[in-house]
PDB file of C-alpha atoms in Angstrom:
ATOM      1  CA  MET A   1     -33.317  11.003  -9.103  1.00 65.00           C
ATOM      2  CA  SER A   2     -31.011   8.023  -8.181  1.00 83.00           C
ATOM      3  CA  ARG A   3     -30.386   5.484 -10.765  1.00 94.00           C
ATOM      4  CA  THR A   4     -29.990   1.681 -10.674  1.00 97.00           C
ATOM      5  CA  LEU A   5     -26.553   0.509 -10.522  1.00 97.00           C
ATOM      6  CA  THR A   6     -25.818  -3.414 -11.909  1.00 98.00           C
ATOM      7  CA  PHE A   7     -22.814  -4.798 -10.365  1.00 98.00           C
ATOM      8  CA  ARG A   8     -21.155  -8.140 -11.888  1.00 98.00           C
ATOM      9  CA  ILE A   9     -19.374  -9.690  -8.984  1.00 98.00           C
ATOM     10  CA  PHE A  10     -16.986 -12.668  -9.400  1.00 98.00           C
ATOM     11  CA  ARG A  11     -18.249 -15.383  -7.007  1.00 98.00           C
ATOM     12  CA  PHE A  12     -16.245 -18.622  -6.105  1.00 98.00           C
ATOM     13  CA  ASP A  13     -15.596 -20.349  -2.791  1.00 96.00           C
ATOM     14  CA  PRO A  14     -12.904 -22.779  -3.351  1.00 95.00           C
ATOM     15  CA  GLN A  15     -13.451 -23.714   0.139  1.00 92.00           C
ATOM     16  CA  LEU A  16     -17.119 -25.152  -0.912  1.00 93.00           C
ATOM     17  CA  PRO A  17     -16.614 -28.511  -2.928  1.00 93.00           C
ATOM     18  CA  GLY A  18     -17.945 -28.282  -6.495  1.00 93.00           C
ATOM     19  CA  ASP A  19     -18.180 -24.713  -6.491  1.00 94.00           C
ATOM     20  CA  LYS A  20     -17.247 -23.178  -9.985  1.00 96.00           C
ATOM     21  CA  PRO A  21     -16.229 -19.721 -10.748  1.00 96.00           C
ATOM     22  CA  MET A  22     -19.183 -17.447 -12.262  1.00 97.00           C
ATOM     23  CA  MET A  23     -20.365 -13.992 -12.576  1.00 97.00           C
ATOM     24  CA  GLN A  24     -23.260 -12.837 -10.676  1.00 97.00           C
ATOM     25  CA  GLU A  25     -25.421  -9.898 -10.880  1.00 97.00           C
ATOM     26  CA  TYR A  26     -27.158  -7.508  -8.577  1.00 98.00           C
ATOM     27  CA  GLN A  27     -29.213  -4.295  -8.697  1.00 97.00           C
ATOM     28  CA  LEU A  28     -29.041  -1.592  -6.277  1.00 96.00           C
ATOM     29  CA  GLN A  29     -30.133   2.156  -5.965  1.00 96.00           C
ATOM     30  CA  GLU A  30     -27.278   4.686  -5.901  1.00 96.00           C
ATOM     31  CA  ALA A  31     -27.067   7.091  -3.348  1.00 95.00           C
ATOM     32  CA  PRO A  32     -25.508  10.277  -2.822  1.00 94.00           C
ATOM     33  CA  GLY A  33     -21.585   9.932  -2.245  1.00 94.00           C
ATOM     34  CA  MET A  34     -21.788   6.142  -2.455  1.00 96.00           C
ATOM     35  CA  THR A  35     -18.633   4.044  -2.797  1.00 97.00           C
ATOM     36  CA  VAL A  36     -18.057   0.562  -3.975  1.00 97.00           C
ATOM     37  CA  PHE A  37     -17.319  -0.249  -0.473  1.00 96.00           C
ATOM     38  CA  ILE A  38     -20.563   1.015   0.952  1.00 97.00           C
ATOM     39  CA  ALA A  39     -22.513  -0.666  -1.942  1.00 97.00           C
ATOM     40  CA  LEU A  40     -20.893  -3.840  -1.352  1.00 97.00           C
ATOM     41  CA  ASN A  41     -21.947  -3.709   2.231  1.00 96.00           C
ATOM     42  CA  VAL A  42     -25.573  -2.882   1.312  1.00 97.00           C
ATOM     43  CA  LEU A  43     -25.523  -5.916  -0.933  1.00 97.00           C
ATOM     44  CA  ARG A  44     -24.264  -7.826   1.546  1.00 97.00           C
ATOM     45  CA  GLU A  45     -26.718  -6.894   4.231  1.00 97.00           C
ATOM     46  CA  GLN A  46     -29.830  -6.575   2.135  1.00 97.00           C
ATOM     47  CA  GLN A  47     -29.623  -9.252  -0.955  1.00 97.00           C
ATOM     48  CA  ASP A  48     -26.800 -11.511  -0.223  1.00 97.00           C
ATOM     49  CA  PRO A  49     -25.168 -12.455   3.178  1.00 96.00           C
ATOM     50  CA  THR A  50     -22.353 -14.941   1.559  1.00 96.00           C
ATOM     51  CA  LEU A  51     -20.662 -12.389  -0.486  1.00 97.00           C
ATOM     52  CA  GLN A  52     -17.114 -12.238   0.558  1.00 97.00           C
ATOM     53  CA  PHE A  53     -15.000  -9.344   0.394  1.00 97.00           C
ATOM     54  CA  ASP A  54     -12.502  -7.630   2.811  1.00 95.00           C
ATOM     55  CA  PHE A  55     -12.487  -4.198   4.663  1.00 92.00           C
ATOM     56  CA  VAL A  56     -11.306  -2.694   8.153  1.00 91.00           C
ATOM     57  CA  CYS A  57     -10.714   1.035   7.952  1.00 90.00           C
ATOM     58  CA  ARG A  58     -12.726   2.286   5.220  1.00 86.00           C
ATOM     59  CA  ALA A  59     -10.394   5.412   4.828  1.00 89.00           C
ATOM     60  CA  GLY A  60      -7.919   4.193   2.247  1.00 91.00           C
ATOM     61  CA  ILE A  61      -5.228   3.293   5.158  1.00 92.00           C
ATOM     62  CA  CYS A  62      -5.335  -0.499   5.676  1.00 93.00           C
ATOM     63  CA  GLY A  63      -5.527  -1.754   1.742  1.00 94.00           C
ATOM     64  CA  SER A  64      -7.877  -4.561   2.988  1.00 95.00           C
ATOM     65  CA  CYS A  65     -10.498  -3.388   0.353  1.00 96.00           C
ATOM     66  CA  ALA A  66      -8.364  -3.809  -2.710  1.00 97.00           C
ATOM     67  CA  MET A  67     -10.006  -5.402  -5.523  1.00 98.00           C
ATOM     68  CA  VAL A  68     -10.067  -5.011  -9.522  1.00 98.00           C
ATOM     69  CA  ILE A  69     -13.110  -2.289 -10.311  1.00 98.00           C
ATOM     70  CA  ASN A  70     -13.815  -2.266 -14.067  1.00 98.00           C
ATOM     71  CA  GLY A  71     -10.424  -3.609 -14.810  1.00 96.00           C
ATOM     72  CA  LEU A  72      -8.332  -1.420 -12.736  1.00 97.00           C
ATOM     73  CA  PRO A  73      -6.946  -2.458  -9.466  1.00 97.00           C
ATOM     74  CA  THR A  74      -7.861  -0.169  -6.751  1.00 97.00           C
ATOM     75  CA  LEU A  75      -9.461   0.345  -3.473  1.00 97.00           C
ATOM     76  CA  ALA A  76     -13.087   0.051  -2.940  1.00 97.00           C
ATOM     77  CA  CYS A  77     -13.302   2.484  -0.299  1.00 96.00           C
ATOM     78  CA  ARG A  78     -12.011   5.141  -2.423  1.00 95.00           C
ATOM     79  CA  THR A  79     -13.836   4.687  -5.560  1.00 97.00           C
ATOM     80  CA  LEU A  80     -17.070   6.473  -6.134  1.00 97.00           C
ATOM     81  CA  THR A  81     -19.842   4.836  -7.807  1.00 97.00           C
ATOM     82  CA  SER A  82     -20.662   7.860  -9.735  1.00 95.00           C
ATOM     83  CA  ASN A  83     -17.246   7.773 -11.552  1.00 95.00           C
ATOM     84  CA  PHE A  84     -18.870   4.967 -13.806  1.00 96.00           C
ATOM     85  CA  ASN A  85     -21.273   6.860 -16.464  1.00 94.00           C
ATOM     86  CA  ASN A  86     -23.017   3.739 -17.085  1.00 94.00           C
ATOM     87  CA  GLY A  87     -23.719   2.530 -14.258  1.00 95.00           C
ATOM     88  CA  VAL A  88     -22.365  -0.939 -14.816  1.00 97.00           C
ATOM     89  CA  ILE A  89     -19.350  -2.388 -12.216  1.00 98.00           C
ATOM     90  CA  THR A  90     -17.577  -5.363 -12.632  1.00 98.00           C
ATOM     91  CA  LEU A  91     -15.612  -6.893  -9.636  1.00 98.00           C
ATOM     92  CA  MET A  92     -13.104  -9.169  -9.653  1.00 98.00           C
ATOM     93  CA  PRO A  93     -10.317 -10.195  -6.623  1.00 98.00           C
ATOM     94  CA  LEU A  94      -6.951  -9.233  -7.096  1.00 97.00           C
ATOM     95  CA  PRO A  95      -4.899 -11.475  -9.264  1.00 96.00           C
ATOM     96  CA  GLY A  96      -1.535 -12.917  -8.019  1.00 93.00           C
ATOM     97  CA  PHE A  97      -2.693 -13.880  -4.684  1.00 96.00           C
ATOM     98  CA  GLU A  98      -4.302 -16.698  -2.914  1.00 96.00           C
ATOM     99  CA  LEU A  99      -8.216 -16.495  -3.118  1.00 97.00           C
ATOM    100  CA  ILE A 100     -10.080 -17.110  -0.259  1.00 97.00           C
ATOM    101  CA  GLY A 101     -13.706 -16.835  -1.622  1.00 97.00           C
ATOM    102  CA  ASP A 102     -15.211 -14.077  -4.162  1.00 98.00           C
ATOM    103  CA  LEU A 103     -13.506 -10.579  -4.001  1.00 98.00           C
ATOM    104  CA  SER A 104     -11.407 -11.571  -0.751  1.00 98.00           C
ATOM    105  CA  VAL A 105      -7.553 -12.589  -1.307  1.00 97.00           C
ATOM    106  CA  ASN A 106      -4.792 -13.263   1.201  1.00 97.00           C
ATOM    107  CA  THR A 107      -2.552 -10.630   0.772  1.00 96.00           C
ATOM    108  CA  GLY A 108      -1.124 -11.030   4.503  1.00 95.00           C
ATOM    109  CA  LYS A 109       0.330 -14.121   3.352  1.00 96.00           C
ATOM    110  CA  PHE A 110       1.980 -13.090   0.234  1.00 96.00           C
ATOM    111  CA  MET A 111       3.389  -9.778   2.157  1.00 96.00           C
ATOM    112  CA  ARG A 112       4.913 -11.650   5.024  1.00 96.00           C
ATOM    113  CA  ALA A 113       7.006 -14.335   2.681  1.00 96.00           C
ATOM    114  CA  LEU A 114       7.798 -11.324   0.843  1.00 96.00           C
ATOM    115  CA  SER A 115       9.433  -9.509   3.915  1.00 96.00           C
ATOM    116  CA  GLU A 116      11.062 -12.540   5.063  1.00 96.00           C
ATOM    117  CA  ARG A 117      12.524 -13.455   1.638  1.00 96.00           C
ATOM    118  CA  LEU A 118      14.008  -9.723   1.424  1.00 96.00           C
ATOM    119  CA  GLN A 119      15.064  -9.456   4.923  1.00 94.00           C
ATOM    120  CA  ALA A 120      12.673  -6.253   5.222  1.00 95.00           C
ATOM    121  CA  TRP A 121      13.685  -5.100   8.608  1.00 94.00           C
ATOM    122  CA  LEU A 122      16.608  -2.771  10.061  1.00 92.00           C
ATOM    123  CA  ASN A 123      19.896  -4.477  10.255  1.00 91.00           C
ATOM    124  CA  PRO A 124      21.494  -1.719  12.982  1.00 89.00           C
ATOM    125  CA  LYS A 125      25.086  -0.916  12.848  1.00 85.00           C
ATOM    126  CA  GLU A 126      25.058  -0.928  16.472  1.00 78.00           C
ATOM    127  CA  VAL A 127      24.263  -4.081  17.885  1.00 75.00           C
ATOM    128  CA  ASN A 128      24.198  -3.355  21.655  1.00 73.00           C
ATOM    129  CA  GLN A 129      22.701  -0.119  22.051  1.00 72.00           C
ATOM    130  CA  ASP A 130      21.699   1.756  25.063  1.00 77.00           C
ATOM    131  CA  MET A 131      17.794   2.116  25.130  1.00 77.00           C
ATOM    132  CA  HIS A 132      18.328   4.950  27.482  1.00 83.00           C
ATOM    133  CA  ARG A 133      20.556   7.191  24.949  1.00 81.00           C
ATOM    134  CA  LEU A 134      18.891   9.963  22.693  1.00 82.00           C
ATOM    135  CA  GLU A 135      18.401   8.658  19.331  1.00 79.00           C
ATOM    136  CA  ARG A 136      20.770   9.992  16.779  1.00 81.00           C
ATOM    137  CA  PRO A 137      19.739  12.956  14.574  1.00 88.00           C
ATOM    138  CA  MET A 138      18.728  12.313  11.075  1.00 90.00           C
ATOM    139  CA  GLU A 139      18.727  14.823   8.342  1.00 93.00           C
ATOM    140  CA  PRO A 140      15.073  15.926   7.670  1.00 94.00           C
ATOM    141  CA  GLU A 141      15.706  15.149   3.921  1.00 94.00           C
ATOM    142  CA  LEU A 142      16.369  11.472   4.762  1.00 94.00           C
ATOM    143  CA  ALA A 143      13.742  11.312   7.168  1.00 94.00           C
ATOM    144  CA  ASP A 144      11.282  12.315   4.507  1.00 94.00           C
ATOM    145  CA  ALA A 145      12.361   9.983   1.990  1.00 93.00           C
ATOM    146  CA  ILE A 146      12.235   6.951   4.389  1.00 94.00           C
ATOM    147  CA  TYR A 147       8.570   8.181   5.595  1.00 94.00           C
ATOM    148  CA  GLU A 148       7.675   8.168   2.023  1.00 93.00           C
ATOM    149  CA  SER A 149       8.584   4.532   1.489  1.00 92.00           C
ATOM    150  CA  GLU A 150       6.612   3.568   4.803  1.00 93.00           C
ATOM    151  CA  ARG A 151       3.507   5.108   3.449  1.00 95.00           C
ATOM    152  CA  CYS A 152       2.921   1.844   1.819  1.00 96.00           C
ATOM    153  CA  ILE A 153      -0.259  -0.013   2.860  1.00 96.00           C
ATOM    154  CA  GLU A 154       0.613  -3.439   1.316  1.00 96.00           C
ATOM    155  CA  CYS A 155      -2.620  -3.435  -0.541  1.00 97.00           C
ATOM    156  CA  GLY A 156      -1.445  -5.437  -3.636  1.00 97.00           C
ATOM    157  CA  CYS A 157      -2.690  -3.265  -6.349  1.00 97.00           C
ATOM    158  CA  CYS A 158       0.798  -2.943  -7.517  1.00 97.00           C
ATOM    159  CA  VAL A 159       1.383  -6.617  -7.873  1.00 96.00           C
ATOM    160  CA  SER A 160      -1.979  -7.350  -9.650  1.00 96.00           C
ATOM    161  CA  ALA A 161      -0.979  -4.357 -12.081  1.00 96.00           C
ATOM    162  CA  CYS A 162       2.512  -5.617 -12.916  1.00 96.00           C
ATOM    163  CA  ALA A 163       2.615  -7.744 -16.089  1.00 94.00           C
ATOM    164  CA  THR A 164       6.187  -8.981 -14.850  1.00 95.00           C
ATOM    165  CA  ALA A 165       4.626 -10.303 -11.828  1.00 94.00           C
ATOM    166  CA  GLN A 166       1.476 -12.005 -13.398  1.00 92.00           C
ATOM    167  CA  MET A 167       4.023 -13.658 -15.725  1.00 93.00           C
ATOM    168  CA  LYS A 168       6.455 -14.691 -13.084  1.00 93.00           C
ATOM    169  CA  GLU A 169       5.584 -15.558  -9.236  1.00 91.00           C
ATOM    170  CA  THR A 170       9.333 -15.242  -7.902  1.00 94.00           C
ATOM    171  CA  PHE A 171       9.473 -11.815  -9.212  1.00 96.00           C
ATOM    172  CA  VAL A 172       9.959  -9.405  -6.360  1.00 95.00           C
ATOM    173  CA  GLY A 173       7.640  -6.510  -7.763  1.00 95.00           C
ATOM    174  CA  ALA A 174       7.172  -2.767  -6.884  1.00 96.00           C
ATOM    175  CA  VAL A 175       5.870  -3.609  -3.010  1.00 97.00           C
ATOM    176  CA  GLY A 176       9.455  -5.432  -2.663  1.00 96.00           C
ATOM    177  CA  PHE A 177      11.536  -2.710  -4.114  1.00 97.00           C
ATOM    178  CA  ASN A 178       9.791  -0.273  -1.697  1.00 96.00           C
ATOM    179  CA  LYS A 179      10.697  -2.436   1.025  1.00 95.00           C
ATOM    180  CA  VAL A 180      14.200  -2.840  -0.038  1.00 96.00           C
ATOM    181  CA  ALA A 181      14.727   0.777  -0.883  1.00 95.00           C
ATOM    182  CA  ARG A 182      13.342   2.113   2.566  1.00 95.00           C
ATOM    183  CA  PHE A 183      16.525   0.189   4.123  1.00 95.00           C
ATOM    184  CA  ALA A 184      18.852   0.971   1.431  1.00 94.00           C
ATOM    185  CA  LEU A 185      18.065   4.618   2.213  1.00 94.00           C
ATOM    186  CA  ASP A 186      18.487   4.233   5.757  1.00 94.00           C
ATOM    187  CA  ASP A 187      21.815   4.948   7.262  1.00 91.00           C
ATOM    188  CA  ARG A 188      21.321   3.201  10.237  1.00 90.00           C
ATOM    189  CA  ASP A 189      21.271  -0.091   8.366  1.00 93.00           C
ATOM    190  CA  ALA A 190      24.471  -2.037   8.156  1.00 93.00           C
ATOM    191  CA  ARG A 191      24.017  -3.547   5.037  1.00 93.00           C
ATOM    192  CA  ASP A 192      25.838  -2.427   1.757  1.00 91.00           C
ATOM    193  CA  ALA A 193      25.142  -2.268  -1.774  1.00 91.00           C
ATOM    194  CA  GLU A 194      26.762  -5.720  -2.213  1.00 91.00           C
ATOM    195  CA  GLU A 195      24.352  -7.246   0.356  1.00 93.00           C
ATOM    196  CA  PHE A 196      21.267  -5.772  -1.505  1.00 94.00           C
ATOM    197  CA  TYR A 197      22.401  -6.894  -4.963  1.00 94.00           C
ATOM    198  CA  HIS A 198      22.371 -10.490  -3.704  1.00 93.00           C
ATOM    199  CA  ILE A 199      18.841  -9.653  -2.675  1.00 94.00           C
ATOM    200  CA  ILE A 200      17.417  -8.227  -5.766  1.00 95.00           C
ATOM    201  CA  GLY A 201      20.042  -7.875  -8.294  1.00 93.00           C
ATOM    202  CA  ASP A 202      18.781 -10.399 -10.517  1.00 92.00           C
ATOM    203  CA  GLU A 203      15.721 -11.246 -13.124  1.00 93.00           C
ATOM    204  CA  ASP A 204      13.885 -11.570 -10.230  1.00 95.00           C
ATOM    205  CA  GLY A 205      14.409  -8.278  -8.790  1.00 95.00           C
ATOM    206  CA  VAL A 206      14.948  -5.088  -9.843  1.00 94.00           C
ATOM    207  CA  PHE A 207      16.667  -6.043 -13.251  1.00 94.00           C
ATOM    208  CA  GLY A 208      13.918  -8.160 -14.093  1.00 94.00           C
ATOM    209  CA  CYS A 209      11.167  -5.200 -14.221  1.00 94.00           C
ATOM    210  CA  MET A 210      10.171  -4.166 -17.693  1.00 93.00           C
ATOM    211  CA  THR A 211       9.410  -0.643 -16.487  1.00 90.00           C
ATOM    212  CA  LEU A 212       5.723  -0.795 -17.713  1.00 92.00           C
ATOM    213  CA  LEU A 213       4.870   0.858 -14.666  1.00 92.00           C
ATOM    214  CA  GLY A 214       1.463  -0.436 -13.957  1.00 94.00           C
ATOM    215  CA  CYS A 215       2.479  -0.231 -10.231  1.00 96.00           C
ATOM    216  CA  GLN A 216       2.822   3.548 -10.873  1.00 94.00           C
ATOM    217  CA  ASP A 217      -0.794   3.952 -12.268  1.00 95.00           C
ATOM    218  CA  THR A 218      -2.597   2.065  -9.518  1.00 96.00           C
ATOM    219  CA  CYS A 219      -1.180   3.011  -6.234  1.00 96.00           C
ATOM    220  CA  PRO A 220      -3.706   4.325  -3.984  1.00 95.00           C
ATOM    221  CA  LYS A 221      -1.378   6.103  -2.100  1.00 95.00           C
ATOM    222  CA  ASN A 222       0.575   7.735  -5.186  1.00 95.00           C
ATOM    223  CA  LEU A 223       4.052   6.056  -4.017  1.00 95.00           C
ATOM    224  CA  ASP A 224       7.037   7.118  -6.442  1.00 95.00           C
ATOM    225  CA  HIS A 225       7.704   3.577  -7.637  1.00 95.00           C
ATOM    226  CA  GLN A 226       9.460   4.632 -10.680  1.00 94.00           C
ATOM    227  CA  GLY A 227      11.617   6.759  -8.534  1.00 94.00           C
ATOM    228  CA  GLN A 228      12.701   3.941  -6.321  1.00 94.00           C
ATOM    229  CA  ILE A 229      13.193   1.509  -8.969  1.00 95.00           C
ATOM    230  CA  ALA A 230      15.456   3.987 -10.874  1.00 94.00           C
ATOM    231  CA  TYR A 231      17.422   4.221  -7.144  1.00 94.00           C
ATOM    232  CA  LEU A 232      17.754   0.734  -6.905  1.00 95.00           C
ATOM    233  CA  ARG A 233      19.142   0.116 -10.260  1.00 94.00           C
ATOM    234  CA  ARG A 234      21.605   2.999  -9.814  1.00 92.00           C
ATOM    235  CA  LYS A 235      22.724   2.110  -6.550  1.00 90.00           C
ATOM    236  CA  LEU A 236      23.219  -1.821  -7.501  1.00 91.00           C
ATOM    237  CA  SER A 237      24.505  -0.987 -11.065  1.00 85.00           C
ATOM    238  CA  SER A 238      27.589   1.352 -10.219  1.00 71.00           C
ATOM    239  CA  PRO A 239      30.953  -0.335 -10.451  1.00 58.00           C
ATOM    240  CA  GLU A 240      31.599   0.058  -6.546  1.00 57.00           C
ATOM    241  CA  ARG A 241      28.109  -0.762  -5.788  1.00 52.00           C
ATOM    242  CA  ILE A 242      28.102   2.319  -3.757  1.00 47.00           C
ATOM    243  CA  ILE A 243      26.138   5.758  -4.021  1.00 45.00           C
TER     244      ILE A 243
END
């Protein structure tokens, strides 16, 4: 026998004059293997076409469907409704981002501004490279470490789970540290520890982290944020700032 789920969903459209934030309840019959993502689509198709939320891949790759589910920032497409024994599911938008409407937030605007601030792109040691030359080999261990950082899907869960980021808008946060670590690890990047220090070596950066590790607890890709923060702190606090 299927059970009836109760969804308590945050509703507010900042584009609509006079609209005020509220919680709205919906009931829905649970289906086998149902995720919060599937339930939201059913609600929008069958009950309320005005419901706003984001999704693209439904496979935990794009990060678009990130939201706060029963108090935990996570992905709707990877959260089974069967995980909630009482059948009551409360959905809120991710805090720390510009609200588009209801459960939809503008993570793209935030991530782009962060990348520009941190200069999150390769600064090659060789400026004039021969495009026809074979790529320089890289040690497998280094390639694996860089790939691990590249797995970030920029969903924003770590930002919303970070107490420091919620108290301080200028704090870089785990997603930013991950971006910097990716290039600090890369031996093709021309920047040294001193240059990275000027990017994140202050209270808005890696030394402002309170190490509560909400980022580690909520990352849907299980990235080693704790390890990345420790790596950057060691790199930037050494006397010569050299690893």
